[in-house]
mmCIF file with all atom_site columns, C-alpha atoms and ligand atoms in Angstrom:
data_model
loop_
_atom_site.group_PDB
_atom_site.id
_atom_site.type_symbol
_atom_site.label_atom_id
_atom_site.label_alt_id
_atom_site.label_comp_id
_atom_site.label_asym_id
_atom_site.label_entity_id
_atom_site.label_seq_id
_atom_site.pdbx_PDB_ins_code
_atom_site.Cartn_x
_atom_site.Cartn_y
_atom_site.Cartn_z
_atom_site.occupancy
_atom_site.B_iso_or_equiv
_atom_site.pdbx_formal_charge
_atom_site.auth_seq_id
_atom_site.auth_comp_id
_atom_site.auth_asym_id
_atom_site.auth_atom_id
_atom_site.pdbx_PDB_model_num
ATOM   1   C  CA  . MET B 1 1   ? 23.279 111.527 232.703 1.00 42.00 ? 26  MET B CA  1
ATOM   2   C  CA  . LYS B 1 2   ? 26.543 109.716 233.267 1.00 43.00 ? 27  LYS B CA  1
ATOM   3   C  CA  . ARG B 1 3   ? 27.782 109.091 236.734 1.00 46.00 ? 28  ARG B CA  1
ATOM   4   C  CA  . GLU B 1 4   ? 31.165 110.464 237.678 1.00 47.00 ? 29  GLU B CA  1
ATOM   5   C  CA  . GLY B 1 5   ? 32.745 107.037 237.992 1.00 44.00 ? 30  GLY B CA  1
ATOM   6   C  CA  . GLU B 1 6   ? 31.851 106.099 234.441 1.00 44.00 ? 31  GLU B CA  1
ATOM   7   C  CA  . GLN B 1 7   ? 33.302 109.290 233.050 1.00 44.00 ? 32  GLN B CA  1
ATOM   8   C  CA  . MET B 1 8   ? 36.539 108.736 234.926 1.00 43.00 ? 33  MET B CA  1
ATOM   9   C  CA  . ALA B 1 9   ? 36.816 105.208 233.594 1.00 42.00 ? 34  ALA B CA  1
ATOM   10  C  CA  . ALA B 1 10  ? 36.218 106.382 230.034 1.00 41.00 ? 35  ALA B CA  1
ATOM   11  C  CA  . PHE B 1 11  ? 38.737 109.175 230.397 1.00 52.00 ? 36  PHE B CA  1
ATOM   12  C  CA  . GLN B 1 12  ? 41.431 106.932 231.809 1.00 57.00 ? 37  GLN B CA  1
ATOM   13  C  CA  . GLY B 1 13  ? 41.022 104.403 229.022 1.00 62.00 ? 38  GLY B CA  1
ATOM   14  C  CA  . ILE B 1 14  ? 41.820 106.864 226.233 1.00 78.00 ? 39  ILE B CA  1
ATOM   15  C  CA  . ILE B 1 15  ? 45.216 108.339 225.611 1.00 88.00 ? 40  ILE B CA  1
ATOM   16  C  CA  . GLN B 1 16  ? 44.812 110.990 222.973 1.00 93.00 ? 41  GLN B CA  1
ATOM   17  C  CA  . PRO B 1 17  ? 47.438 111.163 220.254 1.00 95.00 ? 42  PRO B CA  1
ATOM   18  C  CA  . ILE B 1 18  ? 49.982 113.904 219.740 1.00 97.00 ? 43  ILE B CA  1
ATOM   19  C  CA  . TRP B 1 19  ? 49.626 115.243 216.192 1.00 96.00 ? 44  TRP B CA  1
ATOM   20  C  CA  . LEU B 1 20  ? 52.714 116.645 214.487 1.00 97.00 ? 45  LEU B CA  1
ATOM   21  C  CA  . LYS B 1 21  ? 52.778 118.778 211.381 1.00 96.00 ? 46  LYS B CA  1
ATOM   22  C  CA  . PRO B 1 22  ? 55.159 117.087 208.894 1.00 94.00 ? 47  PRO B CA  1
ATOM   23  C  CA  . SER B 1 23  ? 57.354 120.208 208.862 1.00 95.00 ? 48  SER B CA  1
ATOM   24  C  CA  . VAL B 1 24  ? 57.793 119.898 212.647 1.00 97.00 ? 49  VAL B CA  1
ATOM   25  C  CA  . GLN B 1 25  ? 58.812 116.265 212.312 1.00 95.00 ? 50  GLN B CA  1
ATOM   26  C  CA  . GLN B 1 26  ? 61.389 117.263 209.694 1.00 94.00 ? 51  GLN B CA  1
ATOM   27  C  CA  . GLU B 1 27  ? 62.750 120.107 211.815 1.00 96.00 ? 52  GLU B CA  1
ATOM   28  C  CA  . LEU B 1 28  ? 63.140 117.875 214.860 1.00 97.00 ? 53  LEU B CA  1
ATOM   29  C  CA  . GLY B 1 29  ? 65.149 115.385 212.801 1.00 95.00 ? 54  GLY B CA  1
ATOM   30  C  CA  . LYS B 1 30  ? 67.244 118.150 211.275 1.00 95.00 ? 55  LYS B CA  1
ATOM   31  C  CA  . HIS B 1 31  ? 68.015 119.743 214.648 1.00 97.00 ? 56  HIS B CA  1
ATOM   32  C  CA  . LEU B 1 32  ? 68.895 116.363 216.151 1.00 96.00 ? 57  LEU B CA  1
ATOM   33  C  CA  . LEU B 1 33  ? 71.406 115.742 213.349 1.00 94.00 ? 58  LEU B CA  1
ATOM   34  C  CA  . THR B 1 34  ? 72.816 119.294 213.456 1.00 96.00 ? 59  THR B CA  1
ATOM   35  C  CA  . CYS B 1 35  ? 73.553 119.022 217.175 1.00 97.00 ? 60  CYS B CA  1
ATOM   36  C  CA  . TYR B 1 36  ? 74.820 115.426 217.089 1.00 96.00 ? 61  TYR B CA  1
ATOM   37  C  CA  . PRO B 1 37  ? 76.630 114.117 219.138 1.00 96.00 ? 62  PRO B CA  1
ATOM   38  C  CA  . HIS B 1 38  ? 75.320 116.765 221.542 1.00 98.00 ? 63  HIS B CA  1
ATOM   39  C  CA  . GLU B 1 39  ? 71.739 116.732 222.801 1.00 98.00 ? 64  GLU B CA  1
ATOM   40  C  CA  . ALA B 1 40  ? 69.368 118.989 220.880 1.00 98.00 ? 65  ALA B CA  1
ATOM   41  C  CA  . CYS B 1 41  ? 66.545 120.857 222.632 1.00 98.00 ? 66  CYS B CA  1
ATOM   42  C  CA  . GLY B 1 42  ? 63.734 123.257 221.868 1.00 98.00 ? 67  GLY B CA  1
ATOM   43  C  CA  . ILE B 1 43  ? 60.121 124.076 222.520 1.00 98.00 ? 68  ILE B CA  1
ATOM   44  C  CA  . LEU B 1 44  ? 56.909 123.107 220.754 1.00 98.00 ? 69  LEU B CA  1
ATOM   45  C  CA  . LEU B 1 45  ? 54.026 125.407 219.921 1.00 97.00 ? 70  LEU B CA  1
ATOM   46  C  CA  . GLY B 1 46  ? 50.502 124.324 219.222 1.00 97.00 ? 71  GLY B CA  1
ATOM   47  C  CA  . ALA B 1 47  ? 47.157 123.800 220.868 1.00 96.00 ? 72  ALA B CA  1
ATOM   48  C  CA  . ALA B 1 48  ? 44.935 121.188 222.413 1.00 93.00 ? 73  ALA B CA  1
ATOM   49  C  CA  . ALA B 1 49  ? 41.806 120.352 220.423 1.00 90.00 ? 74  ALA B CA  1
ATOM   50  C  CA  . ALA B 1 50  ? 39.270 117.590 220.151 1.00 87.00 ? 75  ALA B CA  1
ATOM   51  C  CA  . GLY B 1 51  ? 41.239 114.490 219.215 1.00 88.00 ? 76  GLY B CA  1
ATOM   52  C  CA  . GLY B 1 52  ? 44.502 115.385 220.874 1.00 93.00 ? 77  GLY B CA  1
ATOM   53  C  CA  . MET B 1 53  ? 47.333 117.860 220.988 1.00 96.00 ? 78  MET B CA  1
ATOM   54  C  CA  . TYR B 1 54  ? 48.294 119.582 217.751 1.00 96.00 ? 79  TYR B CA  1
ATOM   55  C  CA  . ILE B 1 55  ? 51.915 120.697 217.362 1.00 97.00 ? 80  ILE B CA  1
ATOM   56  C  CA  . ASP B 1 56  ? 52.531 123.078 214.464 1.00 96.00 ? 81  ASP B CA  1
ATOM   57  C  CA  . THR B 1 57  ? 55.816 124.828 215.290 1.00 97.00 ? 82  THR B CA  1
ATOM   58  C  CA  . TYR B 1 58  ? 59.224 123.861 216.641 1.00 97.00 ? 83  TYR B CA  1
ATOM   59  C  CA  . VAL B 1 59  ? 61.532 126.518 218.074 1.00 97.00 ? 84  VAL B CA  1
ATOM   60  C  CA  . PRO B 1 60  ? 65.086 125.132 218.375 1.00 98.00 ? 85  PRO B CA  1
ATOM   61  C  CA  . MET B 1 61  ? 67.278 126.353 221.227 1.00 98.00 ? 86  MET B CA  1
ATOM   62  C  CA  . HIS B 1 62  ? 70.966 126.209 222.031 1.00 98.00 ? 87  HIS B CA  1
ATOM   63  C  CA  . ASN B 1 63  ? 71.999 123.596 224.560 1.00 98.00 ? 88  ASN B CA  1
ATOM   64  C  CA  . VAL B 1 64  ? 74.263 125.289 227.125 1.00 98.00 ? 89  VAL B CA  1
ATOM   65  C  CA  . ALA B 1 65  ? 74.678 122.284 229.451 1.00 97.00 ? 90  ALA B CA  1
ATOM   66  C  CA  . PRO B 1 66  ? 78.260 121.819 230.718 1.00 97.00 ? 91  PRO B CA  1
ATOM   67  C  CA  . ASP B 1 67  ? 78.041 118.231 229.473 1.00 96.00 ? 92  ASP B CA  1
ATOM   68  C  CA  . PRO B 1 68  ? 75.948 118.542 226.281 1.00 97.00 ? 93  PRO B CA  1
ATOM   69  C  CA  . LEU B 1 69  ? 76.743 114.933 225.308 1.00 96.00 ? 94  LEU B CA  1
ATOM   70  C  CA  . HIS B 1 70  ? 74.543 113.662 228.120 1.00 94.00 ? 95  HIS B CA  1
ATOM   71  C  CA  . ALA B 1 71  ? 72.386 116.576 229.225 1.00 96.00 ? 96  ALA B CA  1
ATOM   72  C  CA  . PHE B 1 72  ? 70.494 119.579 227.966 1.00 97.00 ? 97  PHE B CA  1
ATOM   73  C  CA  . VAL B 1 73  ? 69.957 123.055 229.385 1.00 97.00 ? 98  VAL B CA  1
ATOM   74  C  CA  . PRO B 1 74  ? 68.195 125.458 227.025 1.00 97.00 ? 99  PRO B CA  1
ATOM   75  C  CA  . ASP B 1 75  ? 69.938 128.820 226.631 1.00 98.00 ? 100 ASP B CA  1
ATOM   76  C  CA  . PRO B 1 76  ? 68.410 130.940 229.436 1.00 97.00 ? 101 PRO B CA  1
ATOM   77  C  CA  . ARG B 1 77  ? 67.776 133.969 227.205 1.00 97.00 ? 102 ARG B CA  1
ATOM   78  C  CA  . GLU B 1 78  ? 66.017 131.879 224.568 1.00 97.00 ? 103 GLU B CA  1
ATOM   79  C  CA  . TRP B 1 79  ? 64.102 130.070 227.301 1.00 96.00 ? 104 TRP B CA  1
ATOM   80  C  CA  . VAL B 1 80  ? 62.819 133.255 228.967 1.00 95.00 ? 105 VAL B CA  1
ATOM   81  C  CA  . LYS B 1 81  ? 61.812 134.656 225.584 1.00 96.00 ? 106 LYS B CA  1
ATOM   82  C  CA  . ALA B 1 82  ? 59.883 131.457 224.860 1.00 94.00 ? 107 ALA B CA  1
ATOM   83  C  CA  . LEU B 1 83  ? 57.996 131.631 228.137 1.00 91.00 ? 108 LEU B CA  1
ATOM   84  C  CA  . TYR B 1 84  ? 56.651 135.072 227.222 1.00 93.00 ? 109 TYR B CA  1
ATOM   85  C  CA  . ARG B 1 85  ? 55.232 133.825 223.948 1.00 93.00 ? 110 ARG B CA  1
ATOM   86  C  CA  . ASN B 1 86  ? 51.520 134.180 223.498 1.00 92.00 ? 111 ASN B CA  1
ATOM   87  C  CA  . PRO B 1 87  ? 50.154 131.547 223.331 1.00 91.00 ? 112 PRO B CA  1
ATOM   88  C  CA  . ALA B 1 88  ? 52.626 129.918 225.693 1.00 95.00 ? 113 ALA B CA  1
ATOM   89  C  CA  . PRO B 1 89  ? 54.660 126.900 224.568 1.00 97.00 ? 114 PRO B CA  1
ATOM   90  C  CA  . VAL B 1 90  ? 52.855 123.572 224.963 1.00 97.00 ? 115 VAL B CA  1
ATOM   91  C  CA  . GLY B 1 91  ? 55.787 121.205 224.853 1.00 98.00 ? 116 GLY B CA  1
ATOM   92  C  CA  . LEU B 1 92  ? 59.464 120.417 225.109 1.00 98.00 ? 117 LEU B CA  1
ATOM   93  C  CA  . PHE B 1 93  ? 61.680 118.381 222.785 1.00 98.00 ? 118 PHE B CA  1
ATOM   94  C  CA  . HIS B 1 94  ? 65.154 117.058 223.373 1.00 98.00 ? 119 HIS B CA  1
ATOM   95  C  CA  . SER B 1 95  ? 67.282 114.324 221.891 1.00 98.00 ? 120 SER B CA  1
ATOM   96  C  CA  . HIS B 1 96  ? 69.126 111.311 223.216 1.00 97.00 ? 121 HIS B CA  1
ATOM   97  C  CA  . PRO B 1 97  ? 71.941 111.072 220.644 1.00 95.00 ? 122 PRO B CA  1
ATOM   98  C  CA  . SER B 1 98  ? 73.331 107.800 221.996 1.00 94.00 ? 123 SER B CA  1
ATOM   99  C  CA  . ALA B 1 99  ? 70.471 106.290 223.983 1.00 94.00 ? 124 ALA B CA  1
ATOM   100 C  CA  . GLU B 1 100 ? 66.889 105.152 223.541 1.00 95.00 ? 125 GLU B CA  1
ATOM   101 C  CA  . PRO B 1 101 ? 64.271 107.927 223.285 1.00 97.00 ? 126 PRO B CA  1
ATOM   102 C  CA  . ARG B 1 102 ? 62.957 107.119 226.765 1.00 97.00 ? 127 ARG B CA  1
ATOM   103 C  CA  . PRO B 1 103 ? 62.851 109.532 229.721 1.00 98.00 ? 128 PRO B CA  1
ATOM   104 C  CA  . SER B 1 104 ? 65.920 109.358 231.956 1.00 97.00 ? 129 SER B CA  1
ATOM   105 C  CA  . ALA B 1 105 ? 65.896 109.936 235.718 1.00 96.00 ? 130 ALA B CA  1
ATOM   106 C  CA  . ALA B 1 106 ? 67.194 113.461 235.063 1.00 95.00 ? 131 ALA B CA  1
ATOM   107 C  CA  . ASP B 1 107 ? 64.388 114.068 232.542 1.00 97.00 ? 132 ASP B CA  1
ATOM   108 C  CA  . LEU B 1 108 ? 61.778 113.035 235.107 1.00 96.00 ? 133 LEU B CA  1
ATOM   109 C  CA  . SER B 1 109 ? 63.205 115.211 237.864 1.00 94.00 ? 134 SER B CA  1
ATOM   110 C  CA  . GLY B 1 110 ? 63.372 118.147 235.438 1.00 94.00 ? 135 GLY B CA  1
ATOM   111 C  CA  . LEU B 1 111 ? 59.613 118.018 234.791 1.00 95.00 ? 136 LEU B CA  1
ATOM   112 C  CA  . ALA B 1 112 ? 58.903 119.978 237.966 1.00 90.00 ? 137 ALA B CA  1
ATOM   113 C  CA  . SER B 1 113 ? 60.647 123.050 236.549 1.00 90.00 ? 138 SER B CA  1
ATOM   114 C  CA  . LEU B 1 114 ? 58.380 123.226 233.477 1.00 94.00 ? 139 LEU B CA  1
ATOM   115 C  CA  . GLY B 1 115 ? 55.533 125.706 233.659 1.00 90.00 ? 140 GLY B CA  1
ATOM   116 C  CA  . PRO B 1 116 ? 51.882 124.617 233.625 1.00 91.00 ? 141 PRO B CA  1
ATOM   117 C  CA  . SER B 1 117 ? 51.505 125.422 229.899 1.00 94.00 ? 142 SER B CA  1
ATOM   118 C  CA  . PHE B 1 118 ? 53.761 122.443 229.077 1.00 96.00 ? 143 PHE B CA  1
ATOM   119 C  CA  . ASP B 1 119 ? 51.673 119.361 228.305 1.00 96.00 ? 144 ASP B CA  1
ATOM   120 C  CA  . VAL B 1 120 ? 53.752 117.481 225.753 1.00 97.00 ? 145 VAL B CA  1
ATOM   121 C  CA  . TYR B 1 121 ? 57.211 115.941 226.086 1.00 98.00 ? 146 TYR B CA  1
ATOM   122 C  CA  . LEU B 1 122 ? 59.003 114.560 223.029 1.00 98.00 ? 147 LEU B CA  1
ATOM   123 C  CA  . ILE B 1 123 ? 62.281 112.627 222.997 1.00 98.00 ? 148 ILE B CA  1
ATOM   124 C  CA  . GLY B 1 124 ? 64.095 111.772 219.783 1.00 97.00 ? 149 GLY B CA  1
ATOM   125 C  CA  . SER B 1 125 ? 66.980 109.463 218.930 1.00 97.00 ? 150 SER B CA  1
ATOM   126 C  CA  . PRO B 1 126 ? 68.857 108.989 215.678 1.00 94.00 ? 151 PRO B CA  1
ATOM   127 C  CA  . ASN B 1 127 ? 67.380 106.332 213.442 1.00 89.00 ? 152 ASN B CA  1
ATOM   128 C  CA  . SER B 1 128 ? 69.463 104.109 211.222 1.00 77.00 ? 153 SER B CA  1
ATOM   129 C  CA  . SER B 1 129 ? 66.587 103.686 208.755 1.00 74.00 ? 154 SER B CA  1
ATOM   130 C  CA  . GLU B 1 130 ? 66.640 105.696 205.544 1.00 71.00 ? 155 GLU B CA  1
ATOM   131 C  CA  . ASP B 1 131 ? 62.957 106.616 205.822 1.00 74.00 ? 156 ASP B CA  1
ATOM   132 C  CA  . SER B 1 132 ? 63.454 109.019 208.707 1.00 77.00 ? 157 SER B CA  1
ATOM   133 C  CA  . PRO B 1 133 ? 66.505 110.296 210.637 1.00 80.00 ? 158 PRO B CA  1
ATOM   134 C  CA  . LEU B 1 134 ? 64.419 110.357 213.806 1.00 91.00 ? 159 LEU B CA  1
ATOM   135 C  CA  . ARG B 1 135 ? 62.969 107.873 216.253 1.00 95.00 ? 160 ARG B CA  1
ATOM   136 C  CA  . LEU B 1 136 ? 60.467 109.835 218.280 1.00 96.00 ? 161 LEU B CA  1
ATOM   137 C  CA  . ASN B 1 137 ? 58.581 109.031 221.484 1.00 97.00 ? 162 ASN B CA  1
ATOM   138 C  CA  . GLY B 1 138 ? 55.793 111.242 222.791 1.00 97.00 ? 163 GLY B CA  1
ATOM   139 C  CA  . TYR B 1 139 ? 54.468 111.712 226.314 1.00 97.00 ? 164 TYR B CA  1
ATOM   140 C  CA  . TYR B 1 140 ? 51.932 113.796 228.155 1.00 96.00 ? 165 TYR B CA  1
ATOM   141 C  CA  . ILE B 1 141 ? 53.095 115.514 231.324 1.00 96.00 ? 166 ILE B CA  1
ATOM   142 C  CA  . VAL B 1 142 ? 50.820 114.402 234.134 1.00 94.00 ? 167 VAL B CA  1
ATOM   143 C  CA  . ARG B 1 143 ? 50.731 116.531 237.280 1.00 92.00 ? 168 ARG B CA  1
ATOM   144 C  CA  . GLU B 1 144 ? 49.352 115.106 240.483 1.00 88.00 ? 169 GLU B CA  1
ATOM   145 C  CA  . GLN B 1 145 ? 48.864 116.647 243.863 1.00 84.00 ? 170 GLN B CA  1
ATOM   146 C  CA  . ALA B 1 146 ? 51.313 114.953 246.243 1.00 78.00 ? 171 ALA B CA  1
ATOM   147 C  CA  . ALA B 1 147 ? 51.736 115.255 250.004 1.00 79.00 ? 172 ALA B CA  1
ATOM   148 C  CA  . ALA B 1 148 ? 52.049 118.697 251.655 1.00 79.00 ? 173 ALA B CA  1
ATOM   149 C  CA  . GLY B 1 149 ? 50.513 120.507 248.660 1.00 75.00 ? 174 GLY B CA  1
ATOM   150 C  CA  . ARG B 1 150 ? 53.451 119.603 246.464 1.00 79.00 ? 175 ARG B CA  1
ATOM   151 C  CA  . GLU B 1 151 ? 52.985 118.619 242.851 1.00 81.00 ? 176 GLU B CA  1
ATOM   152 C  CA  . ARG B 1 152 ? 54.399 115.435 241.415 1.00 88.00 ? 177 ARG B CA  1
ATOM   153 C  CA  . SER B 1 153 ? 54.957 115.235 237.658 1.00 93.00 ? 178 SER B CA  1
ATOM   154 C  CA  . SER B 1 154 ? 55.256 112.117 235.566 1.00 95.00 ? 179 SER B CA  1
ATOM   155 C  CA  . LEU B 1 155 ? 55.111 111.145 231.903 1.00 96.00 ? 180 LEU B CA  1
ATOM   156 C  CA  . ARG B 1 156 ? 52.481 109.074 230.153 1.00 96.00 ? 181 ARG B CA  1
ATOM   157 C  CA  . GLU B 1 157 ? 53.339 107.693 226.730 1.00 96.00 ? 182 GLU B CA  1
ATOM   158 C  CA  . ALA B 1 158 ? 51.066 108.720 223.856 1.00 96.00 ? 183 ALA B CA  1
ATOM   159 C  CA  . PRO B 1 159 ? 50.912 107.776 220.185 1.00 95.00 ? 184 PRO B CA  1
ATOM   160 C  CA  . ILE B 1 160 ? 52.384 110.278 217.715 1.00 95.00 ? 185 ILE B CA  1
ATOM   161 C  CA  . TYR B 1 161 ? 50.578 110.827 214.436 1.00 94.00 ? 186 TYR B CA  1
ATOM   162 C  CA  . ALA B 1 162 ? 51.574 112.865 211.428 1.00 89.00 ? 187 ALA B CA  1
ATOM   163 C  CA  . LEU B 1 163 ? 49.100 115.573 210.570 1.00 84.00 ? 188 LEU B CA  1
ATOM   164 C  CA  . LEU B 1 164 ? 48.243 115.341 206.892 1.00 77.00 ? 189 LEU B CA  1
ATOM   165 C  CA  . LYS B 1 165 ? 46.881 118.348 205.137 1.00 63.00 ? 190 LYS B CA  1
HETATM 166 ZN ZN1 . LIG Z 2 .   ? 66.732 113.101 228.252 1.00 58.82 ? 21  LIG Z ZN1 1
#
């Protein structure tokens, strides 16, 4: 029998990949380009399994932010509809049309408003390479108990793999 400490150490050493169906990867790139120079956003459907998180569907949403060049706010009606999906959405995607695909301060403060079903956070930027229109970074949403029973959310980078079938 393993002691608790050993299990923790093993768990912390492994960051499981985020697996994307090739069609999802294509749709993310397409949506990014369609919305350019505005930010694109949408939700990701899939499931956790042994070996990581498997994303098989992307549901694009309209960005209704007052400043869509530098921010995203999913259309509230589309957002509410998405939250009632069964199974619930597992992730969020948005694009940084003119910046690196790294979480901004606004992205990090927005994590708190995502429901507990959200585990995956993807950010895409346009790519100048001909191979793919998309530069994509993937993160897991990590929730920790902070002071006074409040939850603190952060992002932990994870490798993204294409799911070949
Ligand atoms: Zn952002």
